[in-house]
């Protein structure tokens, strides 16, 4: 019997995964998500995803065909700059001001790990997102909702922040936190259901 563990405390990732598989456990990792100055955005999300999966897999006793650990990390990239989660209201405002009226990229790294089967599948999925111009009073009202503070780039496409998005190219669920289309392909490939 195989088991699937989501190495994340994100309610958004748990909800997305629950729409695809019957059962899984949640064991959040405690990996530091700081970017090294020499890392590209791509290298950063892939490293953090792998470290999250490995940190959770370390203490597990594998069952039957082994335990699968799924970890992910999502970042917002504007040019070459990575926008993480805002620290305070001023930082959230700065992020939204940077993102408005242009295109940015949402990059999610995923790691699917099974130590018993010697599988460590690392992938990244990119989605292009365009944001419209945001009136200052709209921005203030949005920041006051508190929604920006645990979201990369300071907005949630699936929440109130979605009204600022004018167009996307690629996976919508990737912007939420897990690229479900690609994950479905990987689950079929490895027989995870």
PDB file of C-alpha atoms in Angstrom:
ATOM      1  CA  UNK A   1       0.000   0.000   0.000  1.00  0.00           C
ATOM      2  CA  UNK A   2       1.312   3.428  -0.888  1.00  0.00           C
ATOM      3  CA  UNK A   3       0.750   6.562   1.097  1.00  0.00           C
ATOM      4  CA  UNK A   4       0.811  10.181  -0.062  1.00  0.00           C
ATOM      5  CA  UNK A   5       1.963  13.004   2.175  1.00  0.00           C
ATOM      6  CA  UNK A   6       1.647  16.693   1.380  1.00  0.00           C
ATOM      7  CA  UNK A   7       4.679  18.483   2.843  1.00  0.00           C
ATOM      8  CA  UNK A   8       2.853  21.788   3.188  1.00  0.00           C
ATOM      9  CA  UNK A   9       0.666  23.629   5.646  1.00  0.00           C
ATOM     10  CA  UNK A  10      -0.973  25.605   2.830  1.00  0.00           C
ATOM     11  CA  UNK A  11      -4.772  25.248   2.911  1.00  0.00           C
ATOM     12  CA  UNK A  12      -4.818  26.111  -0.809  1.00  0.00           C
ATOM     13  CA  UNK A  13      -2.497  23.230  -1.704  1.00  0.00           C
ATOM     14  CA  UNK A  14      -4.464  20.842   0.513  1.00  0.00           C
ATOM     15  CA  UNK A  15      -7.732  21.838  -1.137  1.00  0.00           C
ATOM     16  CA  UNK A  16      -6.310  21.420  -4.651  1.00  0.00           C
ATOM     17  CA  UNK A  17      -4.771  18.036  -3.838  1.00  0.00           C
ATOM     18  CA  UNK A  18      -8.023  16.882  -2.202  1.00  0.00           C
ATOM     19  CA  UNK A  19      -9.794  17.451  -5.519  1.00  0.00           C
ATOM     20  CA  UNK A  20      -7.450  14.934  -7.178  1.00  0.00           C
ATOM     21  CA  UNK A  21      -6.721  12.132  -4.706  1.00  0.00           C
ATOM     22  CA  UNK A  22      -8.845  10.208  -2.236  1.00  0.00           C
ATOM     23  CA  UNK A  23      -6.566  10.377   0.767  1.00  0.00           C
ATOM     24  CA  UNK A  24      -3.336  11.958   1.902  1.00  0.00           C
ATOM     25  CA  UNK A  25      -1.734  13.171   5.089  1.00  0.00           C
ATOM     26  CA  UNK A  26      -0.441  16.670   5.742  1.00  0.00           C
ATOM     27  CA  UNK A  27       2.981  17.045   7.363  1.00  0.00           C
ATOM     28  CA  UNK A  28       4.274  20.594   6.920  1.00  0.00           C
ATOM     29  CA  UNK A  29       8.019  21.056   6.584  1.00  0.00           C
ATOM     30  CA  UNK A  30      10.027  23.654   8.443  1.00  0.00           C
ATOM     31  CA  UNK A  31      12.477  24.497   5.657  1.00  0.00           C
ATOM     32  CA  UNK A  32      13.901  28.012   5.424  1.00  0.00           C
ATOM     33  CA  UNK A  33      12.581  29.645   2.238  1.00  0.00           C
ATOM     34  CA  UNK A  34      15.323  32.250   1.817  1.00  0.00           C
ATOM     35  CA  UNK A  35      16.789  32.683  -1.653  1.00  0.00           C
ATOM     36  CA  UNK A  36      20.567  32.485  -1.994  1.00  0.00           C
ATOM     37  CA  UNK A  37      21.904  35.534  -3.858  1.00  0.00           C
ATOM     38  CA  UNK A  38      23.506  33.308  -6.524  1.00  0.00           C
ATOM     39  CA  UNK A  39      20.312  31.317  -7.254  1.00  0.00           C
ATOM     40  CA  UNK A  40      18.104  31.900 -10.260  1.00  0.00           C
ATOM     41  CA  UNK A  41      14.357  31.902  -9.524  1.00  0.00           C
ATOM     42  CA  UNK A  42      14.129  28.443 -11.110  1.00  0.00           C
ATOM     43  CA  UNK A  43      16.981  26.984  -9.041  1.00  0.00           C
ATOM     44  CA  UNK A  44      15.466  28.556  -5.922  1.00  0.00           C
ATOM     45  CA  UNK A  45      11.975  27.002  -6.206  1.00  0.00           C
ATOM     46  CA  UNK A  46      13.392  23.606  -7.160  1.00  0.00           C
ATOM     47  CA  UNK A  47      15.834  23.587  -4.241  1.00  0.00           C
ATOM     48  CA  UNK A  48      13.216  24.649  -1.700  1.00  0.00           C
ATOM     49  CA  UNK A  49      10.710  22.070  -3.011  1.00  0.00           C
ATOM     50  CA  UNK A  50      13.308  19.288  -2.779  1.00  0.00           C
ATOM     51  CA  UNK A  51      14.396  20.347   0.716  1.00  0.00           C
ATOM     52  CA  UNK A  52      10.775  20.416   1.919  1.00  0.00           C
ATOM     53  CA  UNK A  53      10.130  16.901   0.587  1.00  0.00           C
ATOM     54  CA  UNK A  54      13.396  15.535   1.991  1.00  0.00           C
ATOM     55  CA  UNK A  55      12.854  17.081   5.423  1.00  0.00           C
ATOM     56  CA  UNK A  56       9.439  15.420   5.741  1.00  0.00           C
ATOM     57  CA  UNK A  57      10.555  12.080   4.235  1.00  0.00           C
ATOM     58  CA  UNK A  58      13.481  11.825   6.662  1.00  0.00           C
ATOM     59  CA  UNK A  59      11.410  10.678   9.628  1.00  0.00           C
ATOM     60  CA  UNK A  60       8.961   8.414   7.811  1.00  0.00           C
ATOM     61  CA  UNK A  61       8.659   4.641   7.876  1.00  0.00           C
ATOM     62  CA  UNK A  62       7.851   3.567   4.294  1.00  0.00           C
ATOM     63  CA  UNK A  63       4.867   1.315   3.683  1.00  0.00           C
ATOM     64  CA  UNK A  64       4.424  -1.319   0.958  1.00  0.00           C
ATOM     65  CA  UNK A  65       5.424   0.457  -2.251  1.00  0.00           C
ATOM     66  CA  UNK A  66       6.827   3.300  -0.225  1.00  0.00           C
ATOM     67  CA  UNK A  67       5.579   6.642   0.923  1.00  0.00           C
ATOM     68  CA  UNK A  68       5.232   9.422  -1.641  1.00  0.00           C
ATOM     69  CA  UNK A  69       5.966  12.918  -0.401  1.00  0.00           C
ATOM     70  CA  UNK A  70       4.763  15.887  -2.435  1.00  0.00           C
ATOM     71  CA  UNK A  71       6.239  19.314  -1.759  1.00  0.00           C
ATOM     72  CA  UNK A  72       5.878  22.581  -3.599  1.00  0.00           C
ATOM     73  CA  UNK A  73       7.060  26.150  -3.506  1.00  0.00           C
ATOM     74  CA  UNK A  74       5.473  29.028  -5.416  1.00  0.00           C
ATOM     75  CA  UNK A  75       7.119  32.354  -6.197  1.00  0.00           C
ATOM     76  CA  UNK A  76       6.235  35.452  -8.163  1.00  0.00           C
ATOM     77  CA  UNK A  77       8.945  36.637 -10.548  1.00  0.00           C
ATOM     78  CA  UNK A  78       9.060  40.136 -11.986  1.00  0.00           C
ATOM     79  CA  UNK A  79      11.977  40.432 -14.375  1.00  0.00           C
ATOM     80  CA  UNK A  80      14.611  38.511 -12.407  1.00  0.00           C
ATOM     81  CA  UNK A  81      13.367  39.645  -8.983  1.00  0.00           C
ATOM     82  CA  UNK A  82      11.583  37.137  -6.754  1.00  0.00           C
ATOM     83  CA  UNK A  83       8.686  38.613  -4.788  1.00  0.00           C
ATOM     84  CA  UNK A  84       8.008  36.557  -1.692  1.00  0.00           C
ATOM     85  CA  UNK A  85       5.384  37.149   0.973  1.00  0.00           C
ATOM     86  CA  UNK A  86       4.994  40.751   2.137  1.00  0.00           C
ATOM     87  CA  UNK A  87       6.330  41.581   5.595  1.00  0.00           C
ATOM     88  CA  UNK A  88       3.907  44.415   6.349  1.00  0.00           C
ATOM     89  CA  UNK A  89       1.374  46.781   4.740  1.00  0.00           C
ATOM     90  CA  UNK A  90       4.026  49.009   3.170  1.00  0.00           C
ATOM     91  CA  UNK A  91       5.748  45.992   1.630  1.00  0.00           C
ATOM     92  CA  UNK A  92       2.423  44.642   0.310  1.00  0.00           C
ATOM     93  CA  UNK A  93       1.667  48.026  -1.275  1.00  0.00           C
ATOM     94  CA  UNK A  94       5.137  48.151  -2.853  1.00  0.00           C
ATOM     95  CA  UNK A  95       4.669  44.686  -4.357  1.00  0.00           C
ATOM     96  CA  UNK A  96       1.265  45.491  -5.831  1.00  0.00           C
ATOM     97  CA  UNK A  97       2.612  48.758  -7.217  1.00  0.00           C
ATOM     98  CA  UNK A  98       5.421  46.820  -8.931  1.00  0.00           C
ATOM     99  CA  UNK A  99       3.068  44.192 -10.380  1.00  0.00           C
ATOM    100  CA  UNK A 100       0.274  46.450 -11.590  1.00  0.00           C
ATOM    101  CA  UNK A 101      -0.158  47.279 -15.253  1.00  0.00           C
ATOM    102  CA  UNK A 102       2.275  44.626 -16.501  1.00  0.00           C
ATOM    103  CA  UNK A 103       3.108  40.931 -16.861  1.00  0.00           C
ATOM    104  CA  UNK A 104       4.816  38.761 -14.262  1.00  0.00           C
ATOM    105  CA  UNK A 105       5.476  35.062 -13.923  1.00  0.00           C
ATOM    106  CA  UNK A 106       4.300  32.653 -11.249  1.00  0.00           C
ATOM    107  CA  UNK A 107       6.701  29.742 -10.881  1.00  0.00           C
ATOM    108  CA  UNK A 108       5.918  26.652  -8.831  1.00  0.00           C
ATOM    109  CA  UNK A 109       8.525  24.042  -8.117  1.00  0.00           C
ATOM    110  CA  UNK A 110       7.248  20.595  -7.201  1.00  0.00           C
ATOM    111  CA  UNK A 111       9.091  17.607  -5.793  1.00  0.00           C
ATOM    112  CA  UNK A 112       7.584  14.123  -5.778  1.00  0.00           C
ATOM    113  CA  UNK A 113       9.758  11.902  -3.600  1.00  0.00           C
ATOM    114  CA  UNK A 114       9.658   8.172  -2.827  1.00  0.00           C
ATOM    115  CA  UNK A 115      12.799   6.942  -1.063  1.00  0.00           C
ATOM    116  CA  UNK A 116      11.925   3.236  -1.315  1.00  0.00           C
ATOM    117  CA  UNK A 117      11.545   3.499  -5.095  1.00  0.00           C
ATOM    118  CA  UNK A 118      14.527   5.898  -5.402  1.00  0.00           C
ATOM    119  CA  UNK A 119      12.385   8.539  -7.116  1.00  0.00           C
ATOM    120  CA  UNK A 120      12.980  12.264  -6.684  1.00  0.00           C
ATOM    121  CA  UNK A 121      11.058  13.994  -9.450  1.00  0.00           C
ATOM    122  CA  UNK A 122      11.691  17.744  -9.573  1.00  0.00           C
ATOM    123  CA  UNK A 123       9.782  19.991 -11.970  1.00  0.00           C
ATOM    124  CA  UNK A 124       8.765  23.584 -12.351  1.00  0.00           C
ATOM    125  CA  UNK A 125       5.673  25.026 -13.974  1.00  0.00           C
ATOM    126  CA  UNK A 126       5.402  28.640 -15.149  1.00  0.00           C
ATOM    127  CA  UNK A 127       2.281  30.737 -15.650  1.00  0.00           C
ATOM    128  CA  UNK A 128       2.249  34.210 -17.165  1.00  0.00           C
ATOM    129  CA  UNK A 129      -0.001  36.665 -15.322  1.00  0.00           C
ATOM    130  CA  UNK A 130      -1.027  40.184 -16.351  1.00  0.00           C
ATOM    131  CA  UNK A 131      -2.300  42.604 -13.738  1.00  0.00           C
ATOM    132  CA  UNK A 132      -4.305  45.725 -14.512  1.00  0.00           C
ATOM    133  CA  UNK A 133      -3.655  49.154 -13.043  1.00  0.00           C
ATOM    134  CA  UNK A 134      -4.964  49.333  -9.470  1.00  0.00           C
ATOM    135  CA  UNK A 135      -6.436  52.539  -8.055  1.00  0.00           C
ATOM    136  CA  UNK A 136      -4.755  53.590  -4.779  1.00  0.00           C
ATOM    137  CA  UNK A 137      -8.018  53.272  -2.816  1.00  0.00           C
ATOM    138  CA  UNK A 138      -8.567  49.748  -4.219  1.00  0.00           C
ATOM    139  CA  UNK A 139      -5.054  48.793  -3.194  1.00  0.00           C
ATOM    140  CA  UNK A 140      -5.550  50.171   0.331  1.00  0.00           C
ATOM    141  CA  UNK A 141      -8.874  48.335   0.721  1.00  0.00           C
ATOM    142  CA  UNK A 142      -7.317  45.081  -0.487  1.00  0.00           C
ATOM    143  CA  UNK A 143      -4.355  45.349   1.871  1.00  0.00           C
ATOM    144  CA  UNK A 144      -6.731  45.993   4.789  1.00  0.00           C
ATOM    145  CA  UNK A 145      -8.403  42.605   4.122  1.00  0.00           C
ATOM    146  CA  UNK A 146      -5.179  40.905   5.257  1.00  0.00           C
ATOM    147  CA  UNK A 147      -5.239  38.575   2.252  1.00  0.00           C
ATOM    148  CA  UNK A 148      -1.849  39.628   0.810  1.00  0.00           C
ATOM    149  CA  UNK A 149       0.238  38.644   3.820  1.00  0.00           C
ATOM    150  CA  UNK A 150       0.730  34.915   3.304  1.00  0.00           C
ATOM    151  CA  UNK A 151       0.799  35.039  -0.497  1.00  0.00           C
ATOM    152  CA  UNK A 152       3.805  35.256  -2.800  1.00  0.00           C
ATOM    153  CA  UNK A 153       3.638  38.586  -4.612  1.00  0.00           C
ATOM    154  CA  UNK A 154       1.074  39.888  -2.136  1.00  0.00           C
ATOM    155  CA  UNK A 155      -2.102  38.709  -3.884  1.00  0.00           C
ATOM    156  CA  UNK A 156      -4.354  35.652  -4.133  1.00  0.00           C
ATOM    157  CA  UNK A 157      -5.755  34.966  -7.602  1.00  0.00           C
ATOM    158  CA  UNK A 158      -8.432  32.715  -6.053  1.00  0.00           C
ATOM    159  CA  UNK A 159      -9.447  35.442  -3.600  1.00  0.00           C
ATOM    160  CA  UNK A 160     -10.138  39.161  -3.728  1.00  0.00           C
ATOM    161  CA  UNK A 161      -6.794  39.689  -5.489  1.00  0.00           C
ATOM    162  CA  UNK A 162      -8.160  37.907  -8.548  1.00  0.00           C
ATOM    163  CA  UNK A 163     -10.014  41.072  -9.565  1.00  0.00           C
ATOM    164  CA  UNK A 164      -6.667  42.728 -10.341  1.00  0.00           C
ATOM    165  CA  UNK A 165      -5.667  40.007 -12.812  1.00  0.00           C
ATOM    166  CA  UNK A 166      -6.604  40.848 -16.393  1.00  0.00           C
ATOM    167  CA  UNK A 167      -5.195  37.766 -18.155  1.00  0.00           C
ATOM    168  CA  UNK A 168      -3.249  34.561 -17.587  1.00  0.00           C
ATOM    169  CA  UNK A 169      -1.445  32.167 -19.905  1.00  0.00           C
ATOM    170  CA  UNK A 170      -0.889  28.718 -18.461  1.00  0.00           C
ATOM    171  CA  UNK A 171      -2.160  26.871 -15.426  1.00  0.00           C
ATOM    172  CA  UNK A 172      -4.535  28.748 -13.124  1.00  0.00           C
ATOM    173  CA  UNK A 173      -4.027  26.195 -10.311  1.00  0.00           C
ATOM    174  CA  UNK A 174      -0.286  26.807 -10.572  1.00  0.00           C
ATOM    175  CA  UNK A 175      -0.903  30.415  -9.521  1.00  0.00           C
ATOM    176  CA  UNK A 176      -2.957  29.146  -6.571  1.00  0.00           C
ATOM    177  CA  UNK A 177      -0.091  26.859  -5.487  1.00  0.00           C
ATOM    178  CA  UNK A 178      -0.038  23.490  -7.304  1.00  0.00           C
ATOM    179  CA  UNK A 179       0.061  22.846 -11.067  1.00  0.00           C
ATOM    180  CA  UNK A 180      -2.724  20.244 -11.069  1.00  0.00           C
ATOM    181  CA  UNK A 181      -2.541  19.423 -14.778  1.00  0.00           C
ATOM    182  CA  UNK A 182       1.147  18.416 -14.536  1.00  0.00           C
ATOM    183  CA  UNK A 183       0.660  16.784 -11.150  1.00  0.00           C
ATOM    184  CA  UNK A 184      -2.102  14.611 -12.621  1.00  0.00           C
ATOM    185  CA  UNK A 185       0.297  13.413 -15.320  1.00  0.00           C
ATOM    186  CA  UNK A 186       2.960  12.588 -12.718  1.00  0.00           C
ATOM    187  CA  UNK A 187       0.471  10.745 -10.484  1.00  0.00           C
ATOM    188  CA  UNK A 188      -0.637   8.614 -13.451  1.00  0.00           C
ATOM    189  CA  UNK A 189       2.993   7.933 -14.362  1.00  0.00           C
ATOM    190  CA  UNK A 190       3.801   6.665 -10.850  1.00  0.00           C
ATOM    191  CA  UNK A 191       0.435   5.028 -10.100  1.00  0.00           C
ATOM    192  CA  UNK A 192      -0.576   7.427  -7.323  1.00  0.00           C
ATOM    193  CA  UNK A 193      -4.323   7.730  -6.802  1.00  0.00           C
TER     194      UNK A 193
END
